[in-house]
Coordinates of C-alpha atoms in Angstrom, one line a residue:
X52 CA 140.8 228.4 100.9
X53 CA 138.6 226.2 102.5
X54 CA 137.5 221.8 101.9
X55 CA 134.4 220.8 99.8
X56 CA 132.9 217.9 100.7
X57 CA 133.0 214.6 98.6
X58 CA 131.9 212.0 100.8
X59 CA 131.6 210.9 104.3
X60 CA 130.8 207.2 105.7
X61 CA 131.0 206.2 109.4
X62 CA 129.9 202.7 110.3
X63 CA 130.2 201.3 114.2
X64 CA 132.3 198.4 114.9
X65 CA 131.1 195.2 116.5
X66 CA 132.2 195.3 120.4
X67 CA 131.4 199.2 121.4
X68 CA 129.6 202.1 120.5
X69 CA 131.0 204.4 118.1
X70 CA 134.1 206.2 119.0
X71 CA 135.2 207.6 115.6
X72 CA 134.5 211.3 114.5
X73 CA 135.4 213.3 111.8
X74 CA 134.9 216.5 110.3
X75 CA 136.0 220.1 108.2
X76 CA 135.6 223.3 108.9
X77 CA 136.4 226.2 106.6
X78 CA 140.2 225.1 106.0
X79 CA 140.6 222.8 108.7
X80 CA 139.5 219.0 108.4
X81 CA 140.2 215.8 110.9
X82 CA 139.6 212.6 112.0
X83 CA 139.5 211.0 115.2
X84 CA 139.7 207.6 116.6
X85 CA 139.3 207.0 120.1
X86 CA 141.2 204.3 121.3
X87 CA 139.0 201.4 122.9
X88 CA 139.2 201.4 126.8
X89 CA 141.9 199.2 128.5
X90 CA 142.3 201.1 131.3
X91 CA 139.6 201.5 134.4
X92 CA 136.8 204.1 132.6
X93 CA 136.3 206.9 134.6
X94 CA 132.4 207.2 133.9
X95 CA 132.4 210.1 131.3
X96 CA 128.9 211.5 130.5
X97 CA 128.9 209.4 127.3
X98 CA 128.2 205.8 126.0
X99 CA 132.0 205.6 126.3
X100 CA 134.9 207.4 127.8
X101 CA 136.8 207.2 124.2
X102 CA 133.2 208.3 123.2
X103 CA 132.9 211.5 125.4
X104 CA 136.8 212.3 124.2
X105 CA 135.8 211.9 120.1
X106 CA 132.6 214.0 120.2
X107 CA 134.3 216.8 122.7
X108 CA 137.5 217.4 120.2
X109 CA 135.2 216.5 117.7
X110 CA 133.4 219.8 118.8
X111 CA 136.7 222.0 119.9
X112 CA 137.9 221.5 116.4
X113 CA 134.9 222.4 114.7
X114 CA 135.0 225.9 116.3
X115 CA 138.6 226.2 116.1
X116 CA 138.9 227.3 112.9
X117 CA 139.7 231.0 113.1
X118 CA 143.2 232.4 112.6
X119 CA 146.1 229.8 113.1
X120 CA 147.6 230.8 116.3
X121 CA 146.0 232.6 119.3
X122 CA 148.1 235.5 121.2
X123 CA 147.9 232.4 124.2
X124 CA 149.6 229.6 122.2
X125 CA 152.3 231.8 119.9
X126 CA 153.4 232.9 123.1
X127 CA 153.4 230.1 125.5
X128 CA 154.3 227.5 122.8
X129 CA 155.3 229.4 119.5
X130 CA 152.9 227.0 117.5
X131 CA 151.9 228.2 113.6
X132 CA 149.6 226.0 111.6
X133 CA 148.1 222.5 112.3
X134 CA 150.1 222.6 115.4
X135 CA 148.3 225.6 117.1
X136 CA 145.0 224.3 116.1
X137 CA 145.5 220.9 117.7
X138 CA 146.9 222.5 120.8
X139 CA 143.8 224.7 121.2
X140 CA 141.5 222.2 121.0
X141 CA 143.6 220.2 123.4
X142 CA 144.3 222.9 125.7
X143 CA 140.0 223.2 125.3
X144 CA 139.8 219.3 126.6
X145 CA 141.6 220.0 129.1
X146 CA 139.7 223.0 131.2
X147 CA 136.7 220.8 130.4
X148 CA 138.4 217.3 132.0
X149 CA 139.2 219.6 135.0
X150 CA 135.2 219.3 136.6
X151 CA 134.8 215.7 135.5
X152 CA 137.6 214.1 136.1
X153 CA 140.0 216.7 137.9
X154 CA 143.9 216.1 137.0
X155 CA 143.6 211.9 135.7
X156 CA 145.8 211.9 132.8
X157 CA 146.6 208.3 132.6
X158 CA 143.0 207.0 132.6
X159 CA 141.7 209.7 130.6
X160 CA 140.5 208.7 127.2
X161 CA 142.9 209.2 124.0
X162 CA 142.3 209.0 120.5
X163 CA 144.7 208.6 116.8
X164 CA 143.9 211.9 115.3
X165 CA 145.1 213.1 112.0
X166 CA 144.4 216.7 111.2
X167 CA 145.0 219.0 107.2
X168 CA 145.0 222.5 107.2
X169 CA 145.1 224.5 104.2
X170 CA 147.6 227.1 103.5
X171 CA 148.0 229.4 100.9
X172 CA 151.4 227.2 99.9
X173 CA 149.5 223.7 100.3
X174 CA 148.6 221.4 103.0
X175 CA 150.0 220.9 106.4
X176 CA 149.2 216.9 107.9
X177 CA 149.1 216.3 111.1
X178 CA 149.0 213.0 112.7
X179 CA 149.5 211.3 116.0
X180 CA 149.1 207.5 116.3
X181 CA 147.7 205.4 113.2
X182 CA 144.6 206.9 111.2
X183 CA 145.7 207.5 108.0
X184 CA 145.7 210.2 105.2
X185 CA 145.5 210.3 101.2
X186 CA 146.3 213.4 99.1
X187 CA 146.2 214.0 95.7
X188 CA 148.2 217.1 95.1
X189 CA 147.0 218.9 91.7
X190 CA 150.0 217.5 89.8
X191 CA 148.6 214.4 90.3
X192 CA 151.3 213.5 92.9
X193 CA 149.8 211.0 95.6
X194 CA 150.8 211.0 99.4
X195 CA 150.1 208.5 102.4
X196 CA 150.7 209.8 105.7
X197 CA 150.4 207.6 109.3
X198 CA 152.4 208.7 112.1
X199 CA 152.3 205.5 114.0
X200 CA 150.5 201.9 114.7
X201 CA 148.5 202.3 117.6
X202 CA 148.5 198.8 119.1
X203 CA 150.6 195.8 117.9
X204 CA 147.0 193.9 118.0
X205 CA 146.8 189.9 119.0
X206 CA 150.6 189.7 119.5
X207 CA 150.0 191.6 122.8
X208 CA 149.4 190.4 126.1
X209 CA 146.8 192.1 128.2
X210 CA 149.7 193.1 130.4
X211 CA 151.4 194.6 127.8
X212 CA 148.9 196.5 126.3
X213 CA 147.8 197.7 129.8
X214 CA 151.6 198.7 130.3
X215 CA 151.4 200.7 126.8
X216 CA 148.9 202.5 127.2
X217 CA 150.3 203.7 130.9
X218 CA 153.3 204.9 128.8
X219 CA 150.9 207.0 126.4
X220 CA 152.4 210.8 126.2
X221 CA 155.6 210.2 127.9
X222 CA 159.1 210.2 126.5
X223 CA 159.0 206.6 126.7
X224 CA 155.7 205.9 125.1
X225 CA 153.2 206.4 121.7
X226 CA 152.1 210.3 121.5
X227 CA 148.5 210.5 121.1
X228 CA 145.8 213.3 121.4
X229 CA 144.4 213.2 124.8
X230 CA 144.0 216.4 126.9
X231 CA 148.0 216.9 127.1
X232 CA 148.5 220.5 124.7
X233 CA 151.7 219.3 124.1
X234 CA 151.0 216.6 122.2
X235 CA 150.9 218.8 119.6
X236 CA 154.7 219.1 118.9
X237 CA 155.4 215.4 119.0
X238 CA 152.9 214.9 115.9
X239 CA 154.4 214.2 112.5
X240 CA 153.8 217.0 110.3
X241 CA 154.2 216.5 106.2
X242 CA 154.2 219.4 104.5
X243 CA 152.1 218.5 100.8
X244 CA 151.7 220.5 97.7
X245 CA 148.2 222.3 97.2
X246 CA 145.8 219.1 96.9
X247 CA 143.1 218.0 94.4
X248 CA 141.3 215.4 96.7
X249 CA 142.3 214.6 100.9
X250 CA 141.1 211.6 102.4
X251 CA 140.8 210.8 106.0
X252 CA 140.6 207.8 107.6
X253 CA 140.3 205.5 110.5
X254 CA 142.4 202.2 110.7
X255 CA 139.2 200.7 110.8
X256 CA 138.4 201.7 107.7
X257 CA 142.4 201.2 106.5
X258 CA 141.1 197.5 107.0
X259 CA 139.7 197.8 103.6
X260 CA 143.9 198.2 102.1
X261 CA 145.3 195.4 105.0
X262 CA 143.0 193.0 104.2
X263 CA 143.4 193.3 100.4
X264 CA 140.0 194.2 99.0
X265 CA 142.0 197.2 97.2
X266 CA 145.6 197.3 96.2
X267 CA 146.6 200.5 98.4
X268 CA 146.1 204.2 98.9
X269 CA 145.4 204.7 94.9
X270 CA 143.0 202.6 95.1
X271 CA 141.6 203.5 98.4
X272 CA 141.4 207.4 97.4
X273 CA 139.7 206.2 94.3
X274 CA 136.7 203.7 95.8
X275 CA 135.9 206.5 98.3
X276 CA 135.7 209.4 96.0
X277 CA 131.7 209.5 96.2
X278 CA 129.4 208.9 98.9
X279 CA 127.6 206.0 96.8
X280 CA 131.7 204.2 96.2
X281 CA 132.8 204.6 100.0
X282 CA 129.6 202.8 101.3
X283 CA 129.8 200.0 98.6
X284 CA 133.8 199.5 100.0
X285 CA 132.6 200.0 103.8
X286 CA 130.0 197.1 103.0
X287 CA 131.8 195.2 101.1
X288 CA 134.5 195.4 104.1
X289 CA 132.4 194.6 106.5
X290 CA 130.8 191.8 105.0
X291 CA 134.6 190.3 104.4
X292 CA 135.2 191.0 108.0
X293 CA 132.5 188.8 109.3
X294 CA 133.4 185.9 106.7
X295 CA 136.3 185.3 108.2
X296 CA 135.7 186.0 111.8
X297 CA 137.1 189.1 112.5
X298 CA 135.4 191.7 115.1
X299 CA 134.9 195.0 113.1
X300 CA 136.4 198.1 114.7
X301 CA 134.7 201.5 114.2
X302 CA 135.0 202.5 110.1
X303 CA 135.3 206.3 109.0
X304 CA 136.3 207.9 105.8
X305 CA 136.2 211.4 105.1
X306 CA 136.8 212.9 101.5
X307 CA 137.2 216.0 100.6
X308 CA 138.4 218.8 97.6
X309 CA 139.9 221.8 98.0
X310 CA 139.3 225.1 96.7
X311 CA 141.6 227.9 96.8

C-alpha cells in the first residue's frame, strides 16, 4: 500500500518566508504548517524558527516510514499507527532541539500538522490544530477532517494571542506538534474507509473554501485534483486575496491516490 502522487502546489504568503511543508512517503503522507512567530524567536539556523521546525519534521517524517511502531515507542507509549509515526518524528525533534536550543519548550516553534497512513483496513488521519484533510473513500463516500482552529485571527488581542500560545501543549491549552512526543495522543484520529483520492492542506490554502471561491471540500478535492487545476485555484486565490486587502498566509495542497 503506498500514495501516488496527483498534484502538489505550495505558494509563500505575504509577511514571512515559507513555513509550510508537505510530503508522502511509501504509506505515510503529511502536511505541516508552522505557526507564525509570536513569541521571542530563538535564532534557529533557518529563515525562520517555524521555518527550521517545518523543514526538520518535514525531514523526520520522510524517513519515518518503516514499520508503524519501534520496540522504543510500543513500549514506552504503546502507540500503533499514525500515532507512533508522529511520536518518532517528534521524539526525533526533540534530541535535535537539545544542542540548539537546550530544554525551551515554550518558545520553541510549533506547527498544525495533519498526518494519513495507510492500512491494510483504510486510512488513519491524524491532525493536531487546523490544516485540513479531504478523502474520497472508493465508495465514493467524502470525509473532512480538522482537529482545531489554530488562532481565533483579528478578534485577538496581542496579549491574548501571546497568552495562547504560552498555553500550547498543556492541559489547558491547543495541542500542536512541537517537540513534545506526546502530542501525539491528544491528536484527533478518524479512522476512513480505504480511499480513492486524499488531500492535504494548509488553512492557507483552506482560504480558497472560507472565502467562497468554491462551495466546500467537494469542490475543493475536485479543483485540486491535477497539478494544472490546484495552481489555477492557488492563483485565482491569491489574486482574490490581494483585491480585497487581505495579507496571504503560506498556501499548500497536497493530492494524492492510493494504491493498495
Amino acid at each position: 500500500m503506498e500514495w501516488q502522487f496527483a498534484a502538489r502546489v505550495q505558494s509563500e504568503g505575504d509577511n514571512h518566508s515559507m513555513e509550510d511543508a508537505c510530503g508522502f512517503a511509501g504509506g505515510t503522507a503529511w502536511m505541516i504548517d508552522g505557526a507564525t512567530s509570536v513569541l521571542e524567536p530563538l535564532g534557529l539556523p533557518a529563515s525562520s524558527d517555524p521555518a527550521w521546525l517545518a523543514s526538520a519534521l518535514n525531514a523526520e517524517l520522510a524517513v519515518n516510514t518503516g514499520p508503524a511502531v519501534t520496540a522504543e515507542l510500543a513500549g514506552a507509549d504503546g502507540l500503533f499507527g499514525a500515532r507512533a509515526v508522529l511520536a518518532r518524528a517528534l521524539h526525533r525533534i526533540d534530541q535535535l532541539a537539545l544542542p540548539l536550543v537546550g530544554e525551551e519548550r515554550i518558545r520553541f516553534p510549533s506547527a498544525a500538522l495533519s498526518l494519513a497512513q495507510l492500512s491494510p483496513e483504510g486510512v488513519e488521519v491524524l491532525s493536531l490544530a487546523d490544516c485540513h484533510v479531504v478523502v474520497r473513500e472508493q465508495d465514493g463516500r467524502l470525509r473532512h477532517i480538522i482537529s482545531s482552529l489554530a488562532d481565533p485571527g483579528a478578534s485577538w488581542t496581542r496579549e491574548q494571542l501571546i497568552a495562547s500560545r504560552r498555553r500550547r501543549n498543556t492541559p489547558e491549552g491547543l495541542w500542536v506538534a512541537r517537540r513534545e512526543p506526546e502530542a501525539a495522543e491528544h491528536a484527533l484520529l478518524v479512522k476512513c474507509a480505504f480511499p480513492e483520492t486524499v488531500v492535504l492542506a494548509s488553512d492557507g490554502a483552506w482560504r480558497a473554501v472560507d472565502l467562497g471561491l468554491v462551495t466546500g471540500p467537494a469542490e475543493f478535492l475536485e479543483r485540486v485534483s491535477n497539478t494544472l487545476d490546484a495552481l489555477e485555484l492557488m492563483t485565482e486565490l491569491r489574486r482574490h486575496q490581494d483585491q480585497i486587502g487581505e495579507k496571504a498566509d503560506d498556501a499548500s495542497v497536497l493530492t494524492l491516490t492510493a494504491t493498495r
